[in-house]
Short mmCIF file of C-alpha atoms in Angstrom, two decimals:
data_model
loop_
_atom_site.label_atom_id
_atom_site.label_comp_id
_atom_site.label_asym_id
_atom_site.label_seq_id
_atom_site.Cartn_x
_atom_site.Cartn_y
_atom_site.Cartn_z
CA MET A 1 76.00 94.97 50.01
CA THR A 2 76.33 97.94 47.85
CA PRO A 3 73.94 100.91 48.39
CA ALA A 4 71.15 101.36 45.76
CA SER A 5 71.97 103.33 42.79
CA PRO A 6 70.35 106.70 42.20
CA ASP A 7 68.41 105.15 39.35
CA THR A 8 67.21 102.29 41.63
CA ARG A 9 66.19 104.87 44.42
CA ARG A 10 64.29 107.04 41.87
CA ALA A 11 62.64 104.02 40.37
CA ALA A 12 61.59 102.90 43.93
CA ILE A 13 60.17 106.33 44.81
CA LEU A 14 58.22 106.62 41.52
CA LEU A 15 56.89 103.00 42.09
CA PHE A 16 55.61 103.89 45.58
CA LEU A 17 53.79 106.98 44.28
CA VAL A 18 52.43 105.14 41.29
CA LEU A 19 51.09 102.28 43.48
CA TRP A 20 49.73 104.44 46.09
CA GLY A 21 48.03 106.55 43.47
CA ILE A 22 46.55 103.43 41.80
CA PHE A 23 45.32 102.21 45.15
CA GLY A 24 43.65 105.45 45.96
CA ALA A 25 41.97 105.75 42.48
CA ALA A 26 40.64 102.10 42.71
CA THR A 27 39.13 102.49 46.18
CA ASP A 28 35.53 101.40 45.94
CA LEU A 29 32.86 103.18 47.89
CA TRP A 30 30.89 99.96 48.27
CA ASP A 31 33.69 98.45 50.20
CA GLN A 32 33.55 101.37 52.66
CA PHE A 33 29.95 100.52 53.30
CA GLY A 34 30.46 96.83 53.38
CA TYR A 35 33.39 97.04 55.77
CA ASN A 36 31.98 99.91 57.90
CA LEU A 37 32.83 97.99 61.28
CA MET A 38 36.44 98.80 60.71
CA HIS A 39 35.81 102.53 60.57
CA ALA A 40 33.25 102.34 63.45
CA GLY A 41 36.04 101.26 65.68
CA VAL A 42 38.18 104.22 64.43
CA GLU A 43 35.33 106.78 65.17
CA ALA A 44 34.84 105.31 68.55
CA MET A 45 38.52 105.78 69.50
CA SER A 46 39.10 108.99 67.83
CA GLU A 47 35.76 110.99 68.70
CA ARG A 48 34.36 109.45 71.73
CA GLY A 49 37.47 107.94 73.31
CA HIS A 50 35.77 104.59 73.69
CA LEU A 51 36.95 101.11 72.85
CA TYR A 52 33.28 100.03 72.43
CA LEU A 53 31.11 100.97 69.50
CA ASP A 54 27.94 102.07 71.24
CA GLY A 55 26.75 105.74 70.87
CA SER A 56 27.86 106.55 67.42
CA PRO A 57 26.18 109.60 65.77
CA THR A 58 26.89 108.19 62.34
CA PRO A 59 23.82 106.59 60.80
CA LYS A 60 25.89 103.81 59.11
CA PHE A 61 27.63 102.93 62.33
CA ARG A 62 24.36 103.03 64.38
CA GLN A 63 23.06 100.26 62.14
CA ILE A 64 25.77 98.09 63.71
CA GLU A 65 24.35 98.63 67.13
CA THR A 66 20.78 97.79 66.00
CA ALA A 67 21.61 94.85 63.58
CA GLU A 68 21.34 91.26 64.72
CA VAL A 69 24.67 90.20 66.17
CA VAL A 70 25.91 87.26 64.10
CA PRO A 71 29.64 86.84 64.55
CA GLY A 72 31.39 85.72 61.41
CA ARG A 73 28.47 86.38 59.04
CA ASP A 74 29.94 89.54 57.52
CA ALA A 75 32.01 92.60 58.45
CA SER A 76 29.05 94.67 59.78
CA THR A 77 27.84 91.87 62.31
CA ASP A 78 31.12 90.54 63.44
CA VAL A 79 30.52 92.06 66.83
CA PHE A 80 29.59 90.89 70.36
CA ARG A 81 28.38 92.22 73.78
CA TYR A 82 30.54 92.09 76.80
CA LYS A 83 29.15 93.54 79.96
CA GLY A 84 26.54 95.31 78.06
CA ARG A 85 28.93 96.98 75.67
CA LEU A 86 29.40 96.33 71.93
CA TYR A 87 32.84 95.42 70.68
CA ALA A 88 34.24 94.27 67.38
CA ILE A 89 35.66 90.84 67.16
CA LYS A 90 38.90 92.16 65.81
CA HIS A 91 42.36 92.88 66.99
CA PRO A 92 42.64 96.63 67.44
CA GLY A 93 45.72 97.47 65.45
CA MET A 94 43.86 98.89 62.52
CA PHE A 95 41.65 100.89 64.79
CA PHE A 96 44.77 102.64 66.11
CA LEU A 97 46.30 103.14 62.77
CA GLY A 98 42.96 104.37 61.51
CA THR A 99 42.80 106.88 64.30
CA LEU A 100 46.08 108.20 63.38
CA ALA A 101 44.85 108.95 59.84
CA TYR A 102 41.29 110.04 60.86
CA LYS A 103 42.05 112.56 63.64
CA PRO A 104 43.74 115.06 61.44
CA LEU A 105 40.85 114.64 58.89
CA SER A 106 38.16 115.10 61.49
CA LEU A 107 39.89 118.29 62.69
CA CYS A 108 39.72 119.61 59.20
CA GLY A 109 36.04 118.99 59.13
CA LEU A 110 35.99 115.55 57.23
CA ARG A 111 34.15 113.46 59.78
CA TYR A 112 32.36 110.08 59.27
CA GLU A 113 29.01 111.54 60.32
CA THR A 114 28.99 114.35 57.74
CA HIS A 115 31.44 113.11 55.04
CA PHE A 116 31.11 109.38 55.14
CA PRO A 117 32.20 108.37 51.80
CA LEU A 118 35.19 110.74 51.46
CA ALA A 119 36.32 110.11 55.14
CA THR A 120 36.20 106.37 54.95
CA ALA A 121 38.02 106.33 51.57
CA LEU A 122 40.78 108.69 52.84
CA VAL A 123 41.29 106.67 56.01
CA SER A 124 41.51 103.48 54.00
CA TRP A 125 43.97 105.03 51.47
CA LEU A 126 46.21 106.57 54.29
CA THR A 127 46.29 103.19 56.02
CA SER A 128 45.97 100.00 53.89
CA GLY A 129 46.87 101.77 50.79
CA LEU A 130 49.93 103.40 51.99
CA ILE A 131 51.35 100.29 53.75
CA ALA A 132 50.68 98.18 50.68
CA ALA A 133 52.38 100.68 48.44
CA LEU A 134 55.37 100.70 50.88
CA ALA A 135 55.45 96.90 50.82
CA GLY A 136 55.58 96.83 46.92
CA MET A 137 58.40 99.45 46.95
CA LEU A 138 60.53 97.45 49.50
CA LEU A 139 59.90 94.21 47.37
CA PHE A 140 61.29 96.09 44.50
CA LEU A 141 64.43 97.24 46.37
CA ARG A 142 65.04 93.65 47.77
CA SER A 143 64.75 92.37 44.20
CA ARG A 144 67.33 94.74 43.10
CA GLU A 145 69.64 93.92 45.96
CA ALA A 146 69.45 90.28 44.95
CA GLY A 147 70.70 91.06 41.54
CA LEU A 148 67.44 91.27 39.50
CA SER A 149 67.15 93.77 36.68
CA ILE A 150 64.83 96.86 37.16
CA HIS A 151 62.22 95.24 34.89
CA ALA A 152 62.38 91.92 36.73
CA SER A 153 62.22 93.75 40.00
CA LEU A 154 59.22 95.65 38.86
CA VAL A 155 57.49 92.25 38.11
CA THR A 156 58.33 91.11 41.69
CA ALA A 157 56.61 94.20 43.09
CA LEU A 158 53.67 94.56 40.77
CA CYS A 159 52.53 90.88 40.91
CA PRO A 160 51.43 90.90 44.42
CA SER A 161 50.42 94.65 44.36
CA LEU A 162 48.17 94.51 41.23
CA ALA A 163 47.55 90.77 40.49
CA SER A 164 46.32 89.41 43.87
CA PRO A 165 43.77 89.99 46.69
CA ILE A 166 46.30 92.67 47.95
CA PHE A 167 44.93 95.03 45.21
CA ALA A 168 41.40 94.60 46.44
CA TYR A 169 42.02 94.95 50.02
CA SER A 170 44.32 98.00 49.62
CA GLY A 171 41.17 100.11 49.33
CA ILE A 172 39.90 98.83 52.67
CA LEU A 173 40.84 99.41 56.24
CA HIS A 174 41.66 95.80 56.73
CA HIS A 175 43.53 94.01 59.49
CA ASP A 176 44.76 90.89 57.53
CA LEU A 177 46.22 93.21 54.70
CA ILE A 178 47.99 95.46 57.15
CA GLY A 179 49.17 92.57 59.32
CA GLY A 180 50.67 90.79 56.22
CA CYS A 181 52.50 93.88 54.93
CA LEU A 182 53.95 94.63 58.44
CA LEU A 183 55.27 91.06 58.60
CA LEU A 184 56.89 91.55 55.29
CA LEU A 185 58.63 94.68 56.46
CA SER A 186 59.81 92.84 59.63
CA TRP A 187 61.18 90.03 57.54
CA LEU A 188 62.90 92.34 55.24
CA ILE A 189 64.65 93.94 58.07
CA ILE A 190 65.77 90.83 59.84
CA THR A 191 67.03 88.98 56.79
CA LYS A 192 69.25 91.68 55.17
CA LYS A 193 72.52 90.51 54.13
CA GLU A 194 74.61 92.87 56.40
CA GLU A 195 74.50 92.62 60.07
CA SER A 196 71.53 94.71 61.39
CA SER A 197 72.00 97.06 64.31
CA HIS A 198 70.18 96.44 67.49
CA ILE A 199 67.92 99.40 66.67
CA LYS A 200 67.05 97.87 63.44
CA THR A 201 66.48 94.38 65.00
CA ALA A 202 64.19 95.93 67.70
CA THR A 203 62.28 97.72 64.77
CA GLY A 204 61.62 94.54 63.16
CA GLY A 205 60.37 93.04 66.42
CA LEU A 206 58.14 96.18 66.86
CA LEU A 207 56.64 95.46 63.32
CA ALA A 208 56.09 91.93 63.98
CA GLY A 209 54.54 92.56 67.42
CA PHE A 210 52.17 95.27 65.97
CA ALA A 211 51.31 92.78 63.14
CA PHE A 212 49.98 90.52 65.89
CA THR A 213 48.18 93.59 67.43
CA THR A 214 46.44 93.94 64.11
CA THR A 215 45.60 90.17 63.16
CA PRO A 216 45.87 87.03 65.20
CA LEU A 217 47.09 85.29 62.02
CA ALA A 218 50.49 87.07 62.34
CA ALA A 219 51.34 84.67 65.21
CA PHE A 220 52.29 81.98 62.79
CA PHE A 221 54.99 84.20 61.07
CA ILE A 222 56.42 85.74 64.27
CA VAL A 223 57.93 82.53 65.58
CA PRO A 224 60.01 81.79 62.44
CA ILE A 225 61.13 85.43 62.16
CA ALA A 226 62.22 85.48 65.75
CA LEU A 227 64.00 82.22 65.40
CA HIS A 228 65.83 83.37 62.35
CA ALA A 229 66.83 86.69 64.13
CA ALA A 230 68.23 84.71 67.33
CA LEU A 231 69.99 81.99 65.32
CA ARG A 232 71.58 84.43 63.02
CA GLY A 233 72.73 87.12 65.50
CA GLY A 234 72.80 85.33 68.83
CA TRP A 235 70.99 85.89 72.08
CA ARG A 236 71.49 89.79 72.12
CA THR A 237 69.82 90.00 68.71
CA GLY A 238 67.14 87.78 69.83
CA ALA A 239 66.56 89.96 72.97
CA PHE A 240 66.38 93.14 71.06
CA PHE A 241 63.83 91.53 68.58
CA ALA A 242 61.75 90.30 71.73
CA ALA A 243 61.97 93.78 73.29
CA GLY A 244 60.64 95.44 70.10
CA MET A 245 57.97 92.69 69.75
CA ALA A 246 56.79 93.21 73.32
CA ALA A 247 56.50 96.94 72.48
CA GLY A 248 54.56 96.11 69.40
CA VAL A 249 52.07 93.77 71.33
CA ALA A 250 51.58 96.23 74.35
CA PRO A 251 48.79 98.14 72.68
CA LEU A 252 46.83 94.88 72.26
CA LEU A 253 47.36 94.13 75.87
CA LEU A 254 46.28 97.45 77.08
CA TYR A 255 43.19 97.12 74.88
CA ASN A 256 42.26 93.76 76.23
CA ALA A 257 42.77 94.88 79.90
CA ALA A 258 40.69 97.97 79.44
CA ALA A 259 37.79 96.25 77.33
CA PHE A 260 37.79 92.77 78.86
CA ASP A 261 39.61 93.17 82.20
CA ASN A 262 42.24 90.68 81.13
CA PRO A 263 45.22 91.71 79.02
CA PHE A 264 45.53 88.15 77.70
CA LEU A 265 41.84 87.75 76.78
CA LEU A 266 41.93 88.27 73.02
CA PRO A 267 38.58 89.53 71.31
CA ASN A 268 37.76 86.37 69.60
CA HIS A 269 38.15 84.32 72.90
CA ALA A 270 36.21 87.11 74.79
CA ALA A 271 33.31 86.62 72.25
CA GLY A 272 33.45 82.79 72.41
CA VAL A 273 33.91 82.48 68.68
CA ARG A 274 34.60 78.85 68.08
CA ASP A 275 34.77 78.53 64.34
CA THR A 276 38.31 79.88 64.20
CA MET A 277 39.69 77.60 66.90
CA ALA A 278 41.97 74.92 65.76
CA HIS A 279 40.11 71.41 65.98
CA LEU A 280 41.44 68.77 63.72
CA SER A 281 38.78 66.28 64.27
CA SER A 282 36.11 68.62 62.96
CA ALA A 283 38.02 70.15 60.04
CA PRO A 284 37.04 68.75 56.53
CA LEU A 285 40.58 68.39 55.29
CA GLY A 286 39.52 67.21 51.75
CA GLU A 287 37.06 69.96 51.21
CA LYS A 288 39.60 72.53 52.62
CA PHE A 289 42.21 71.22 50.12
CA ILE A 290 39.84 71.64 47.15
CA TRP A 291 38.67 75.03 48.25
CA TYR A 292 42.18 76.65 48.73
CA PHE A 293 44.04 74.89 46.03
CA LEU A 294 41.97 73.23 43.44
CA SER A 295 38.58 74.93 42.84
CA PRO A 296 38.81 77.82 40.26
CA ARG A 297 36.33 79.80 42.12
CA THR A 298 38.18 79.88 45.51
CA ALA A 299 41.72 78.69 45.01
CA ILE A 300 44.62 81.02 45.71
CA TRP A 301 45.98 80.43 42.29
CA ALA A 302 42.89 81.75 40.58
CA TYR A 303 43.24 85.20 42.31
CA ALA A 304 47.03 85.37 42.28
CA PRO A 305 48.43 83.12 39.46
CA TRP A 306 52.05 84.20 40.23
CA VAL A 307 52.02 82.05 43.42
CA VAL A 308 52.67 79.03 41.25
CA PHE A 309 55.96 80.55 40.14
CA ALA A 310 56.82 81.88 43.65
CA ALA A 311 56.36 78.29 44.99
CA GLY A 312 58.95 77.23 42.32
CA GLY A 313 61.18 80.07 43.57
CA PHE A 314 60.88 78.87 47.20
CA ALA A 315 61.88 75.32 46.11
CA HIS A 316 64.87 76.67 44.18
CA ALA A 317 66.11 78.65 46.97
CA LEU A 318 65.61 76.06 49.73
CA ALA A 319 67.71 73.59 47.50
CA ARG A 320 70.50 76.17 48.00
CA ARG A 321 70.04 76.40 51.69
CA ALA A 322 68.67 79.86 51.80
CA TRP A 323 67.63 80.11 55.33
CA ASP A 324 65.89 83.53 55.04
CA MET A 325 63.58 81.94 52.49
CA ALA A 326 63.01 78.98 54.85
CA CYS A 327 61.95 81.44 57.50
CA ALA A 328 59.36 83.09 55.21
CA LEU A 329 58.10 79.56 53.96
CA ALA A 330 57.73 78.21 57.55
CA GLY A 331 55.32 81.10 58.42
CA ILE A 332 53.28 80.29 55.23
CA LEU A 333 53.07 76.60 55.91
CA LEU A 334 52.12 77.25 59.56
CA LEU A 335 49.35 79.65 58.57
CA THR A 336 48.21 77.13 55.88
CA ALA A 337 48.18 74.26 58.48
CA TYR A 338 45.98 76.40 60.77
CA VAL A 339 43.42 77.28 58.22
CA PHE A 340 43.02 73.52 57.56
CA THR A 341 42.10 72.88 61.21
CA ILE A 342 39.32 75.39 61.66
CA SER A 343 35.66 75.22 60.50
CA SER A 344 35.57 78.66 59.15
CA TYR A 345 36.51 79.49 55.51
CA GLY A 346 36.67 83.20 55.95
CA GLY A 347 35.06 83.84 52.60
CA ALA A 348 36.57 84.32 49.11
CA GLN A 349 35.03 87.58 47.87
CA PHE A 350 38.47 88.70 46.63
CA GLY A 351 40.28 85.44 47.13
CA PRO A 352 40.74 83.09 50.21
CA ARG A 353 40.93 85.69 52.93
CA TYR A 354 42.78 83.70 55.51
CA LEU A 355 45.73 83.38 53.24
CA LEU A 356 45.83 87.25 52.71
CA PRO A 357 48.54 87.71 55.49
CA ALA A 358 50.79 85.25 53.69
CA LEU A 359 50.62 86.90 50.12
CA PRO A 360 53.32 89.64 50.83
CA LEU A 361 55.83 86.95 52.07
CA LEU A 362 54.73 84.62 49.25
CA ALA A 363 55.86 87.18 46.78
CA VAL A 364 59.54 87.02 47.98
CA GLY A 365 59.53 83.64 46.14
CA LEU A 366 59.34 85.39 42.88
CA ILE A 367 62.93 86.68 43.54
CA PRO A 368 64.78 83.44 43.17
CA ALA A 369 62.30 82.34 40.52
CA LEU A 370 63.06 85.25 38.23
CA ASN A 371 66.63 85.10 39.07
CA TRP A 372 66.73 81.39 37.98
CA ILE A 373 64.75 82.18 34.80
CA GLY A 374 66.99 85.10 33.98
CA GLU A 375 70.17 83.32 34.66
CA PRO A 376 69.61 79.66 34.71
CA GLY A 377 73.39 78.72 34.85
CA LYS A 378 74.17 80.95 37.80
CA ARG A 379 74.08 79.59 41.32
CA GLN A 380 71.36 81.24 43.32
CA GLU A 381 72.86 83.57 46.10
CA PRO A 382 71.02 84.08 49.46
CA LEU A 383 68.57 86.90 49.48
#
């Protein structure tokens, strides 16, 4: 694979800056209030050194302590008490990343307690906004490597970035968005054409592992990515991926051990939440199919119309035995199968939320789709 040309590198950097700027400019203050639980966890870690939420001096966060605990109702009440302490029913990855962004801000005087709107917006922009912009830039670069023109590569990057729920959640410190983008980065590293070094492989594992530290939905993508790494590079490559993944999951295990006295007791299990547990007999499969794929009010295509073309791109690539695409599709299908077997719908304020982690990897289907549209007589090469 030839290195990216100077024009391509300049375009990629400019694209990243433009996307990051758009995400920051479009950050909605209402979302910072509506998703205050995410920032409450950041404040607890950063300012009080706690994993639990009790004791906040910030009025908006104190409301979480006094509100009726109704897990699953909305972001502000998705909490539970364990041994008298209040915890979020969330994997802690976004709290760790948010702490990295918030700590320097708080040292400069921008604290949640005194500058709530600005502090929450900046933390969201420095986490979700930054990672989403990076994902868009790397999609652009992968498209160029696959032979697409600069204009077609921009389409590949801009569709998920600006024409999907990713755009809405880029202004929110959100676990599913961050996890989905980290999975895309892991997939891009593991599936590059040239042989990856062990360091790069371990980095791909680290990103995949931390994606699970951020959202439990990442588990459905980690298995196909790990299998692809092992089958492509052999047991040594698989071992380095596993080592990186273990490092990425370690913060979650430490969090569980400190909060719930068991490294393998995940927050939703500690809370006893049952509506996200797979149970085929209680899942309304027909209603789920209509909700996710047919209803114009909730279906994924209504919020991201380009997924129809991406699906065609996956079919076109699989017909030519592009195993990297098969790896991405396997994770998407596993996640889809899971959401069909749980009673919860997760809401559709900005589109079906449980499919949010799949959107970055769904976007790679646009690459073979646009390649086929641009050159219908040319055989599709692996990505």
